[in-house]
Short mmCIF file of N, CA and C in Angstrom, two decimals:
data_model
loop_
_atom_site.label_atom_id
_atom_site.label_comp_id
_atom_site.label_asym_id
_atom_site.label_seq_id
_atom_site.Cartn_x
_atom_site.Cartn_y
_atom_site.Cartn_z
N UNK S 1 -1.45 18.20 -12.24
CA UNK S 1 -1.89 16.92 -11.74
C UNK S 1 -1.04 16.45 -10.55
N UNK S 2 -0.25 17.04 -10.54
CA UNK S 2 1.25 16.68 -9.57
C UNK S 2 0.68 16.87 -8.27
N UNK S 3 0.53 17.92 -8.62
CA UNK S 3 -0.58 18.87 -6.99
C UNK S 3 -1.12 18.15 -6.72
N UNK S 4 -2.48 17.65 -7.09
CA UNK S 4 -3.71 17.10 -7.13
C UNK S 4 -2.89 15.60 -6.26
N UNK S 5 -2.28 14.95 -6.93
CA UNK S 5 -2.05 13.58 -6.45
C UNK S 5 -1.34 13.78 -4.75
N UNK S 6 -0.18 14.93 -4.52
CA UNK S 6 0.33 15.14 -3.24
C UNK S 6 -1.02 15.39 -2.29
N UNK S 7 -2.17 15.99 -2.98
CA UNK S 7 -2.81 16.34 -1.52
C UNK S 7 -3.71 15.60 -0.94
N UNK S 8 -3.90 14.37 -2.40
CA UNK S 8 -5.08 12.96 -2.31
C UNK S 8 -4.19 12.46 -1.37
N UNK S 9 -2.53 12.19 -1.12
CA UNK S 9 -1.94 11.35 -0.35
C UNK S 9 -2.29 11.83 0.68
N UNK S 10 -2.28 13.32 1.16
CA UNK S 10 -2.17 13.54 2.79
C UNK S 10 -3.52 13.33 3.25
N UNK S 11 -4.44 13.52 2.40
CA UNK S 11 -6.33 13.28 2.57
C UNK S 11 -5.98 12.09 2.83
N UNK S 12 -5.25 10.81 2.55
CA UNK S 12 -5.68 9.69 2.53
C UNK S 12 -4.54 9.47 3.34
N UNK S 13 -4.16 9.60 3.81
CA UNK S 13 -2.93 9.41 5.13
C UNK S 13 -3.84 9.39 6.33
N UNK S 14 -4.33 10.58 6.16
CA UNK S 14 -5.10 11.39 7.43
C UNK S 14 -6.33 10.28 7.72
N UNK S 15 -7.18 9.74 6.38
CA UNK S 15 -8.25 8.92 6.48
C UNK S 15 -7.85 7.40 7.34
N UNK S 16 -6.42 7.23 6.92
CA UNK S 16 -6.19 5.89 7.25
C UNK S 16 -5.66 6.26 8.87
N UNK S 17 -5.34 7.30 9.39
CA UNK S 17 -4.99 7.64 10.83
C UNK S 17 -6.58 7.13 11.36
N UNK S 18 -7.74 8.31 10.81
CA UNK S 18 -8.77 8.44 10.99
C UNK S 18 -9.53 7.26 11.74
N UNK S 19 -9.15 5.83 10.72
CA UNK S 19 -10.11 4.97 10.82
C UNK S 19 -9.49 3.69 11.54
N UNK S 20 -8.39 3.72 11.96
CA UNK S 20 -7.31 3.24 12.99
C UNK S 20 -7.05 2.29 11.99
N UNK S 21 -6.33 2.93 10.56
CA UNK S 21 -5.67 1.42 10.34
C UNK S 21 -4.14 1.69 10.14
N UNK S 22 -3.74 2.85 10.40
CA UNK S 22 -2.38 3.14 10.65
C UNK S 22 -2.26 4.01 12.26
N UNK S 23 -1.29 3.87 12.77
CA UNK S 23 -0.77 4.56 14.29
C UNK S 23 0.42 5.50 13.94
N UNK S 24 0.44 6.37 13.93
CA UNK S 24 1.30 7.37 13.75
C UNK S 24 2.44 7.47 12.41
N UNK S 25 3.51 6.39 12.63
CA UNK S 25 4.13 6.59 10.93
C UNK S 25 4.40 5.04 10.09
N UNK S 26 3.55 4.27 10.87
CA UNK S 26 3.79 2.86 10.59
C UNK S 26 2.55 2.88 9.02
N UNK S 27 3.18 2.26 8.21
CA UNK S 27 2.63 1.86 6.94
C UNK S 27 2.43 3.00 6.16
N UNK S 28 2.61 3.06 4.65
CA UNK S 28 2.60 3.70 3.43
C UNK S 28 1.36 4.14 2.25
N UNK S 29 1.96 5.32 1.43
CA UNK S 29 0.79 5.17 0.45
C UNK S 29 1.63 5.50 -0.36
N UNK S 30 1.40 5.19 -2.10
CA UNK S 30 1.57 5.73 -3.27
C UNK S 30 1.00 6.01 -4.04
N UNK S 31 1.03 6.97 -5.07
CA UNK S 31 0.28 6.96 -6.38
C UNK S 31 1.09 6.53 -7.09
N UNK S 32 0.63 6.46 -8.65
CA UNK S 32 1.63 6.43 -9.96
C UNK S 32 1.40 7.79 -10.63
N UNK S 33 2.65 8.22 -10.62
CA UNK S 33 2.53 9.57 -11.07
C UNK S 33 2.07 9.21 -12.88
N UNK S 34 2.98 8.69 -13.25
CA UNK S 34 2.93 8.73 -14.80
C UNK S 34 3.94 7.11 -14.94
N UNK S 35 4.36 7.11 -16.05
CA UNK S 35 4.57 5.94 -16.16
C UNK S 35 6.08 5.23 -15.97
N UNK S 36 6.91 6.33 -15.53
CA UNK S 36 8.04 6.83 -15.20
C UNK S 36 8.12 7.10 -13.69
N UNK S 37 7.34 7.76 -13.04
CA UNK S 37 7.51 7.84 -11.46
C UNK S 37 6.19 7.71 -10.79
N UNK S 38 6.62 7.67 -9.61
CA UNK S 38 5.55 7.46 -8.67
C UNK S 38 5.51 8.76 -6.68
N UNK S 39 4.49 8.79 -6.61
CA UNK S 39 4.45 9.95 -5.48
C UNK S 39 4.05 8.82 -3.90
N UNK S 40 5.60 8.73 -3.35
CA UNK S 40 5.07 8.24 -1.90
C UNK S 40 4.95 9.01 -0.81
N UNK S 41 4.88 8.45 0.51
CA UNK S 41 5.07 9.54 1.68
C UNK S 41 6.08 9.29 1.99
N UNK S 42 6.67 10.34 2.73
CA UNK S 42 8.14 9.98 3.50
C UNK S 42 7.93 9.47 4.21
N UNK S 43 9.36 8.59 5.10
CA UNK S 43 9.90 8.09 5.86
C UNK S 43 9.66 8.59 7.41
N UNK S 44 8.83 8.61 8.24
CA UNK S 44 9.66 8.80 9.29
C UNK S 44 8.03 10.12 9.94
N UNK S 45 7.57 10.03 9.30
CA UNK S 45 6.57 11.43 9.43
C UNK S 45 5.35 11.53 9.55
N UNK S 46 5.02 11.54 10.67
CA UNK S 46 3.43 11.35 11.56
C UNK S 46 2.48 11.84 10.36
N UNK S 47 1.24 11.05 9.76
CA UNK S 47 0.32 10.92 8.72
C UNK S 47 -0.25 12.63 9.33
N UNK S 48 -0.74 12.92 10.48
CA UNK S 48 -1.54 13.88 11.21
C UNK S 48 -0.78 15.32 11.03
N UNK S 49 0.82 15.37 10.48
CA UNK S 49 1.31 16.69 10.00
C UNK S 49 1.81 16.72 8.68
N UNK S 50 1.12 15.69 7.99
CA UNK S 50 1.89 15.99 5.88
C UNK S 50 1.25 16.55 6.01
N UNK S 51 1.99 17.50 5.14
CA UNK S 51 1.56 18.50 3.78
C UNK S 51 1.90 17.90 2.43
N UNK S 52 1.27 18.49 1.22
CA UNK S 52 1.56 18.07 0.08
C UNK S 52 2.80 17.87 -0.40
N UNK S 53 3.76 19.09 0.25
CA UNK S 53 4.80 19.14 -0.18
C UNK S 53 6.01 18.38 0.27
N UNK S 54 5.63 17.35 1.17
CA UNK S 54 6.33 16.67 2.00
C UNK S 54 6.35 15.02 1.32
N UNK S 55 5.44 14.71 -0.06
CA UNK S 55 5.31 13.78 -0.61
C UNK S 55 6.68 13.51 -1.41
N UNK S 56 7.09 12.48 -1.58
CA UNK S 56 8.31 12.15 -2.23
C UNK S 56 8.34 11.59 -4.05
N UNK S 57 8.94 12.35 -4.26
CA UNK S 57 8.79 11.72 -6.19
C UNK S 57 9.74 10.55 -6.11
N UNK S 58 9.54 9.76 -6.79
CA UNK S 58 10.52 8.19 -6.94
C UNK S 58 10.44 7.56 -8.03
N UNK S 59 11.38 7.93 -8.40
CA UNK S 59 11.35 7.36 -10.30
C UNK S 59 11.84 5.45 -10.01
N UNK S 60 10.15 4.96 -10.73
CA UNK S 60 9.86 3.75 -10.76
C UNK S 60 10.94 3.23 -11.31
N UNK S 61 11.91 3.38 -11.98
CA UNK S 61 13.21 2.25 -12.08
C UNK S 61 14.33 1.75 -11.50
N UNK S 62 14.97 3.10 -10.97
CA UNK S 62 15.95 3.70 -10.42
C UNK S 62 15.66 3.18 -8.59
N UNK S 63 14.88 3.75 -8.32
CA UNK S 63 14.56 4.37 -7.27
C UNK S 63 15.00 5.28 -6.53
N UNK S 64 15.20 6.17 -7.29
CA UNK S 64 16.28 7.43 -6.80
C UNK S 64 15.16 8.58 -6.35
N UNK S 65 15.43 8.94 -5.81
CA UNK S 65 14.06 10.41 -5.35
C UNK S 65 15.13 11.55 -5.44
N UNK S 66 13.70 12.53 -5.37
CA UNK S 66 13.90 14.11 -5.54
C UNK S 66 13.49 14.64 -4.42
N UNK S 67 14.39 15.59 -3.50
CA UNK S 67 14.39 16.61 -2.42
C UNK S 67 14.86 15.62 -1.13
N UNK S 68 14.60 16.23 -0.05
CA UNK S 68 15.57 16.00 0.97
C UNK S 68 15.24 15.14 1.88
N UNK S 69 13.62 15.05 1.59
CA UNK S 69 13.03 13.83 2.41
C UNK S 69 13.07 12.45 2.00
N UNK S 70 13.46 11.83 2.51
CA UNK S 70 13.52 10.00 2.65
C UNK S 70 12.21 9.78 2.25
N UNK S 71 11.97 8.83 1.46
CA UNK S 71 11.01 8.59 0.50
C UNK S 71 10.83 6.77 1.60
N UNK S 72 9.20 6.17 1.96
CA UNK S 72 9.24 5.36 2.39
C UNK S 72 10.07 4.40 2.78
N UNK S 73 10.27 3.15 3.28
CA UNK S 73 11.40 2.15 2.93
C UNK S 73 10.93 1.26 2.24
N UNK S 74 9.51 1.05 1.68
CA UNK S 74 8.83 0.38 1.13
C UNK S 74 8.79 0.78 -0.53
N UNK S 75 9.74 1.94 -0.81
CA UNK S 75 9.56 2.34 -1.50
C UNK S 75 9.43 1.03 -2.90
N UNK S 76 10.94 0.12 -3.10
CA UNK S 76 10.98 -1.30 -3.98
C UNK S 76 9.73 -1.63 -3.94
N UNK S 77 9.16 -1.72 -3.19
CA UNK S 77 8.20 -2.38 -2.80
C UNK S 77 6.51 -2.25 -3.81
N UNK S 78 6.24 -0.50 -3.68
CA UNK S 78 5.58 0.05 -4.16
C UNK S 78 5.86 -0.16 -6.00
N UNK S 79 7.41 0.69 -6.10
CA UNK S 79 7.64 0.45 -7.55
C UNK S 79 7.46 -0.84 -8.20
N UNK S 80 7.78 -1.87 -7.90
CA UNK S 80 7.86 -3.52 -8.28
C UNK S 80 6.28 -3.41 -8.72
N UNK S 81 5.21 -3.12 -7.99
CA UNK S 81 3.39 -3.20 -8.03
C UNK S 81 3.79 -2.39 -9.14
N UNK S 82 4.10 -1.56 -9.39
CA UNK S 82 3.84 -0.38 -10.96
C UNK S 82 4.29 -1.22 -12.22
N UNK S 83 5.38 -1.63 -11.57
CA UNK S 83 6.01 -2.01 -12.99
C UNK S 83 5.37 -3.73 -13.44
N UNK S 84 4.82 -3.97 -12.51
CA UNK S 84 4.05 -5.56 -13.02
C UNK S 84 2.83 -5.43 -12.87
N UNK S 85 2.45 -4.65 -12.63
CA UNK S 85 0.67 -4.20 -12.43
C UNK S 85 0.62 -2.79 -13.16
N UNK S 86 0.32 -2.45 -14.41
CA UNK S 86 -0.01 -1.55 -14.92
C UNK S 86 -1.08 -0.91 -14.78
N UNK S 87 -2.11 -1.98 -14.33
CA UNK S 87 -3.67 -1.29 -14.03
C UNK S 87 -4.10 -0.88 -12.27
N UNK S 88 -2.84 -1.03 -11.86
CA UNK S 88 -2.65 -0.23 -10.70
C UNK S 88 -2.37 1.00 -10.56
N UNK S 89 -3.20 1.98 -9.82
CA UNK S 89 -2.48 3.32 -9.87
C UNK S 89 -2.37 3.80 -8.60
N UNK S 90 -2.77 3.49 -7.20
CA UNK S 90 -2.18 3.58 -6.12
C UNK S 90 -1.84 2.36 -5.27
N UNK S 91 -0.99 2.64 -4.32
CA UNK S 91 -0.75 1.35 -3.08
C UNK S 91 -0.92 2.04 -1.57
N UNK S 92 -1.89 1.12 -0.84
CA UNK S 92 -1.61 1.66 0.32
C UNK S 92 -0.77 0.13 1.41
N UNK S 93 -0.05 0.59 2.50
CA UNK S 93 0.16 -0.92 2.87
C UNK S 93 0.03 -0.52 4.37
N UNK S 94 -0.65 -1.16 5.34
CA UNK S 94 -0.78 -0.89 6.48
C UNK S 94 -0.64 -1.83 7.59
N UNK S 95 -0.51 -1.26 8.55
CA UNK S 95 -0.38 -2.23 9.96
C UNK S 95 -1.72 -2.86 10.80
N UNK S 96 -2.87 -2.37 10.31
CA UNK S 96 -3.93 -2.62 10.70
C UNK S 96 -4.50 -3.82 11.68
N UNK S 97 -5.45 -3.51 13.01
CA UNK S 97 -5.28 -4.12 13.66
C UNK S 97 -5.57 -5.65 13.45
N UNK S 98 -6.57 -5.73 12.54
CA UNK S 98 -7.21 -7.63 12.38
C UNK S 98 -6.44 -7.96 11.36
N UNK S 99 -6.41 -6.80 10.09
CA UNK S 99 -5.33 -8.01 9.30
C UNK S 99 -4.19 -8.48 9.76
N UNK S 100 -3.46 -7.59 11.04
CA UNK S 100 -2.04 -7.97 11.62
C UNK S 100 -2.20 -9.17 12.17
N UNK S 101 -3.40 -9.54 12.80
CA UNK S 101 -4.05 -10.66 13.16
C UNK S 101 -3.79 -11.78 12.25
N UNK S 102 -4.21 -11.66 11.21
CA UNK S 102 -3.64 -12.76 9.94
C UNK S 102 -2.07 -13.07 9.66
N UNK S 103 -1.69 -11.56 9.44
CA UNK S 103 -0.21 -11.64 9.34
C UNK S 103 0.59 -12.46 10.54
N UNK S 104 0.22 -12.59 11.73
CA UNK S 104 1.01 -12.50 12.93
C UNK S 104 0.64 -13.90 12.87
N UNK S 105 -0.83 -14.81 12.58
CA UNK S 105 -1.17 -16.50 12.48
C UNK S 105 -0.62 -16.32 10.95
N UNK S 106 0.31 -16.16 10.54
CA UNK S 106 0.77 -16.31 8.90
C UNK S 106 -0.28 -17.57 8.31
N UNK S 107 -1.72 -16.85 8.11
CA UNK S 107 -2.90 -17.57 7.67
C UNK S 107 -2.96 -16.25 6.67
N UNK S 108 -3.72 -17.56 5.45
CA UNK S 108 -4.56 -16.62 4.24
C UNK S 108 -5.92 -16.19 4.80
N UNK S 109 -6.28 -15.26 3.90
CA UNK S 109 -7.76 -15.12 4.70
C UNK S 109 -9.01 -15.56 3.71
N UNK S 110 -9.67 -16.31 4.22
CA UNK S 110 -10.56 -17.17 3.16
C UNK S 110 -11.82 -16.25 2.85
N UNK S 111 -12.23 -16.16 1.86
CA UNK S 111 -13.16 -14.82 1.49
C UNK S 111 -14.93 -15.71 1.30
N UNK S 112 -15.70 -15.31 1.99
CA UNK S 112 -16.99 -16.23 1.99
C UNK S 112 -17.99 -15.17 1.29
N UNK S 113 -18.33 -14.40 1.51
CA UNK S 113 -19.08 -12.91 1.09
C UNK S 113 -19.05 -12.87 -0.17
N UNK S 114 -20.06 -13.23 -1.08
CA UNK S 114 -19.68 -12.68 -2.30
C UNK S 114 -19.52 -11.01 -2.97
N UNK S 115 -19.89 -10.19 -2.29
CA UNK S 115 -20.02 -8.96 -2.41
C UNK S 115 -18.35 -8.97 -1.98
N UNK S 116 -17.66 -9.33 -1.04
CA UNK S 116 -16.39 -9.30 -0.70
C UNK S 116 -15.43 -9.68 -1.86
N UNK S 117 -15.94 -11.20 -2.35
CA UNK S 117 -15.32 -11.75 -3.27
C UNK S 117 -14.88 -10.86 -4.77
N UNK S 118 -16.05 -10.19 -5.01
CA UNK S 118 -15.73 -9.39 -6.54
C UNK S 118 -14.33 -8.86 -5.96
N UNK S 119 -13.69 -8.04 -4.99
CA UNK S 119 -12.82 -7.40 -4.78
C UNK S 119 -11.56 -8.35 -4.66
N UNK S 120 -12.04 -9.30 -4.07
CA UNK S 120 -10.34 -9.94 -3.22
C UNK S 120 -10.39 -11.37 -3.79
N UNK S 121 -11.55 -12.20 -4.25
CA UNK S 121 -11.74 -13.25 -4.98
C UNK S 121 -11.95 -14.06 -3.84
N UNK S 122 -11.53 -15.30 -3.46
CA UNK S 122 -12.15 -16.62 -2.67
C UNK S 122 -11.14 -15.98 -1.46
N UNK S 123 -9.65 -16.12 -1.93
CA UNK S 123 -8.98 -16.14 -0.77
C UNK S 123 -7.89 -14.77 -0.98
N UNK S 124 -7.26 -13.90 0.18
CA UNK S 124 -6.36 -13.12 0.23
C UNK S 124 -5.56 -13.80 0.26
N UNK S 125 -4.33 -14.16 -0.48
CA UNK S 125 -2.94 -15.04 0.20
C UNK S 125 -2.13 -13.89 1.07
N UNK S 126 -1.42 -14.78 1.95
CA UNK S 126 -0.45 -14.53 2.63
C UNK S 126 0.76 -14.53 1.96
N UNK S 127 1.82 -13.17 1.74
CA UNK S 127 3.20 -13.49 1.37
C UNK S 127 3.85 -13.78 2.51
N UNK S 128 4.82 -15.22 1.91
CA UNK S 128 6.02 -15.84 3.06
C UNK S 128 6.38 -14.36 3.29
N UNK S 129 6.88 -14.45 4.78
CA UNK S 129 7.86 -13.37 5.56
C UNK S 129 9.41 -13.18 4.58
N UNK S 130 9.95 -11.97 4.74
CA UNK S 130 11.00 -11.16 4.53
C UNK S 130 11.49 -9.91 5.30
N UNK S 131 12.54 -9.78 5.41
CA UNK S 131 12.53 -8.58 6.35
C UNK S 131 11.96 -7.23 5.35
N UNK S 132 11.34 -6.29 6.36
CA UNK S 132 10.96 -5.04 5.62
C UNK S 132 11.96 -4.34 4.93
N UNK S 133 11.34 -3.72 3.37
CA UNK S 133 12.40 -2.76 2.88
C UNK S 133 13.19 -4.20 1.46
N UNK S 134 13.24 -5.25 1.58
CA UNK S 134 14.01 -5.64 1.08
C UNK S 134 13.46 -6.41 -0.09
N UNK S 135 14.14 -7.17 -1.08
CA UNK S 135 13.27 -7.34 -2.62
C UNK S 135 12.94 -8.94 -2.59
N UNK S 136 13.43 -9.25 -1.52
CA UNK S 136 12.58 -10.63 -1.22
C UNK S 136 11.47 -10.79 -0.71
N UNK S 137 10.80 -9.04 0.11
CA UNK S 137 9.80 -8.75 0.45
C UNK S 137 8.74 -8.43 -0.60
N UNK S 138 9.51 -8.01 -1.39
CA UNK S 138 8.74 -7.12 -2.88
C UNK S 138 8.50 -9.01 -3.44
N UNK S 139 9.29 -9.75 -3.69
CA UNK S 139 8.88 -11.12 -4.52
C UNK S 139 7.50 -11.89 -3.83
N UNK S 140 8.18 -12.28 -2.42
CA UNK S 140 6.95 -12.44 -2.00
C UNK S 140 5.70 -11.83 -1.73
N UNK S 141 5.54 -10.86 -1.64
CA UNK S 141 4.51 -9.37 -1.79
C UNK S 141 3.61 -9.82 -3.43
N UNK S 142 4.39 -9.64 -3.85
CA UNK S 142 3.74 -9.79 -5.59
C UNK S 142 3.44 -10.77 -5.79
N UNK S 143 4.41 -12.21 -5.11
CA UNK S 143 3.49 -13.39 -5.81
C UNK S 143 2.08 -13.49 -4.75
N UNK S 144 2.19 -13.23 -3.56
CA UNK S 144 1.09 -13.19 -3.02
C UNK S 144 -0.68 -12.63 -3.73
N UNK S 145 0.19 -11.32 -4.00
CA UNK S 145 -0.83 -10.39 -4.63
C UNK S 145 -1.59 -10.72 -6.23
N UNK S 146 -0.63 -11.65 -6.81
CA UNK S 146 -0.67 -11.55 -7.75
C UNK S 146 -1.81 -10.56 -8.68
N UNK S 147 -3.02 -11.09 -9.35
CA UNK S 147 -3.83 -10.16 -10.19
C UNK S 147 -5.32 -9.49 -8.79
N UNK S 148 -5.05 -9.82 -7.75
CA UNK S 148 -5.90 -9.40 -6.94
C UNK S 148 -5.55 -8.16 -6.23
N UNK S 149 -6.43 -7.66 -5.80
CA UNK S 149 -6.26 -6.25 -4.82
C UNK S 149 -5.86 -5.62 -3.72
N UNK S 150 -5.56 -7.06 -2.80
CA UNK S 150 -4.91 -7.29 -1.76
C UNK S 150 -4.39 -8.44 -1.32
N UNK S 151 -3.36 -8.54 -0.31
CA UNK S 151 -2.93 -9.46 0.08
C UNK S 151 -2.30 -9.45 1.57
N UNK S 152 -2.03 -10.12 2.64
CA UNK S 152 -1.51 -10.04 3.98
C UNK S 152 0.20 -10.42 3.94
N UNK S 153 0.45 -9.81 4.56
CA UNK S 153 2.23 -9.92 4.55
C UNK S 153 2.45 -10.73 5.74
N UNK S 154 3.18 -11.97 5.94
CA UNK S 154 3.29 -12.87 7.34
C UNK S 154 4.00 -11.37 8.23
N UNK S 155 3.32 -11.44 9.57
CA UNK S 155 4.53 -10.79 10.34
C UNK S 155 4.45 -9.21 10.11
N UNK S 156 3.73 -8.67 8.96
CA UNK S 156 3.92 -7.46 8.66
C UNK S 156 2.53 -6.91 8.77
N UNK S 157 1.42 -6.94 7.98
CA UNK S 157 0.44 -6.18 8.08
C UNK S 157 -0.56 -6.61 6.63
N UNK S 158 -0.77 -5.58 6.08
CA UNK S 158 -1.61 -5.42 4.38
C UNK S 158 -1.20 -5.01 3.85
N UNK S 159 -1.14 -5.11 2.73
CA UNK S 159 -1.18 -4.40 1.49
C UNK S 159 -2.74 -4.58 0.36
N UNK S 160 -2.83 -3.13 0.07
CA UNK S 160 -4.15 -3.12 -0.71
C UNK S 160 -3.57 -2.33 -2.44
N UNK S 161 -4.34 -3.02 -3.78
CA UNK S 161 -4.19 -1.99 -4.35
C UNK S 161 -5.32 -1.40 -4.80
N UNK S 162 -5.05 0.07 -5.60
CA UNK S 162 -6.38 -0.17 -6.79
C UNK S 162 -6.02 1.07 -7.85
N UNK S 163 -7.43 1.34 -8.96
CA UNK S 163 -6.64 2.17 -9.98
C UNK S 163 -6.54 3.93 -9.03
N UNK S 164 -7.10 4.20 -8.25
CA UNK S 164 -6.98 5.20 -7.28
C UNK S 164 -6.82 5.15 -6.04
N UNK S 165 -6.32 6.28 -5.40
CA UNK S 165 -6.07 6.04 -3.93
C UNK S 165 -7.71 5.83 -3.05
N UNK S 166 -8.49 6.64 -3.60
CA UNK S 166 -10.10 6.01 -3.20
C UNK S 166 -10.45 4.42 -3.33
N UNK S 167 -10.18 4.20 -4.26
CA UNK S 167 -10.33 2.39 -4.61
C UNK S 167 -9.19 1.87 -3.23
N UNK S 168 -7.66 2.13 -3.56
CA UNK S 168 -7.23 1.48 -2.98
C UNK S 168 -7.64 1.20 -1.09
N UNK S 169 -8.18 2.55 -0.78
CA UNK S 169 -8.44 3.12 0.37
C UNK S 169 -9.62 1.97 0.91
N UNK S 170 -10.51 2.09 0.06
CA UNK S 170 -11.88 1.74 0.11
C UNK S 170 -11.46 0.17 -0.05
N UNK S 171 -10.19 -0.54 -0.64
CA UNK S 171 -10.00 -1.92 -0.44
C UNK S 171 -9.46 -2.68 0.75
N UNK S 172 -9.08 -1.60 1.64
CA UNK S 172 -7.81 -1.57 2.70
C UNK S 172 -9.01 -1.48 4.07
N UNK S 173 -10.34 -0.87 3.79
CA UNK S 173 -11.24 -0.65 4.67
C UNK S 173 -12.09 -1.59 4.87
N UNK S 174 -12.77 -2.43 3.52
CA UNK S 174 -13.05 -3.92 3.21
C UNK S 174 -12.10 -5.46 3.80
N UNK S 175 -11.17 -4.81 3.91
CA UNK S 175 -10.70 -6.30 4.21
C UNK S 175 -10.18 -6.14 5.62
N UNK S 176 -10.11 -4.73 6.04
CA UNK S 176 -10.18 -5.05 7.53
C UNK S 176 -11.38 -5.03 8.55
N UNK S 177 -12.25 -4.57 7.31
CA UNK S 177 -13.75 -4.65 8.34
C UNK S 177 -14.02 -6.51 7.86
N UNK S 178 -13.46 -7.47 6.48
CA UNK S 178 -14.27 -8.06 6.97
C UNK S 178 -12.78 -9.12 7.80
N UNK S 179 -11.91 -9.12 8.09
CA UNK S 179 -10.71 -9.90 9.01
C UNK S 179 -11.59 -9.28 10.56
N UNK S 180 -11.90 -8.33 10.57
CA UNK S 180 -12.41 -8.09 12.01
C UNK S 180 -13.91 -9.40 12.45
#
């Protein structure tokens, strides 16, 4: 299954290059491996050359990783969603061009669409700003997010979740087609 989850990340790295909601190594993905760790991308490494094997293991407590690659900086970030969202099983978080739009007017985004709504509910909140990487980012991140699927980071970008990287993918594609 280990396999299987490294190569959904680089499929879905590649998708989010694809559909311009990431630019080269700006913004993240995770799975939940099991209930103990989780599989991110590294640090530092153009979406357009992962390989599977370039995915990072990160044990959800600790946050300590395995092998030589730098595991996101978002990594807190990701783990914190596992460990308070159980019915989460991937995260993607991106720089995308209209939600940055939200992030950058540190505005919520008000949800009118009811077909939109089943996913994200009335409104996306905005989490207050924090610098990236850090667990005041992860507090505000989560209370933002709270039991919904996404949320806008002031200053930063999106974050989407869902119980797969397809869901999460497919939530991250919804809310920037409808912020556009």
């Amino acid at each position: 299954m280990e396999h299987e989850y490294r190569e959904n990340l680089v499929v879905y790295g590649k998708k989010l290059l694809e559909t311009g909601l990431v630019q080269g190594t700006y913004g993240n993905l995770s799975v939940r491996q099991d209930e103990s760790s989780m599989l991110v991308t590294p640090s530092g490494l153009d979406y357009a050359g992962l390989q599977p094997k370039d995915m990072v293991k990160v044990n959800l407590e600790t946050l300590v990783w395995e092998g030589s690659l730098r595991p996101t900086s978002e990594k807190g970030l990701h783990g914190e969603i596992y460990r308070v969202r159980r019915d989460v099983g991937a995260v993607i978080h991106t720089h995308s061009k209209y939600c940055a739009i939200f992030a950058a007017a540190r505005k919520d985004v008000p949800i009118e669409d009811v077909k939109v709504q089943e996913i994200f509910g009335k409104t996306v909140k905005l989490a207050a700003y924090a610098l990236p990487g850090t667990e005041e980012l992860w507090t505000h991140t989560l209370e933002a997010l709270g039991e919904n699927n996404g949320c806008i980071m002031a200053n930063h970008g999106m974050l989407c979740v869902g119980k797969t990287l397809k869901d999460a993918f497919a939530n991250c594609c919804m809310l920037e087609e409808y912020c556009g």
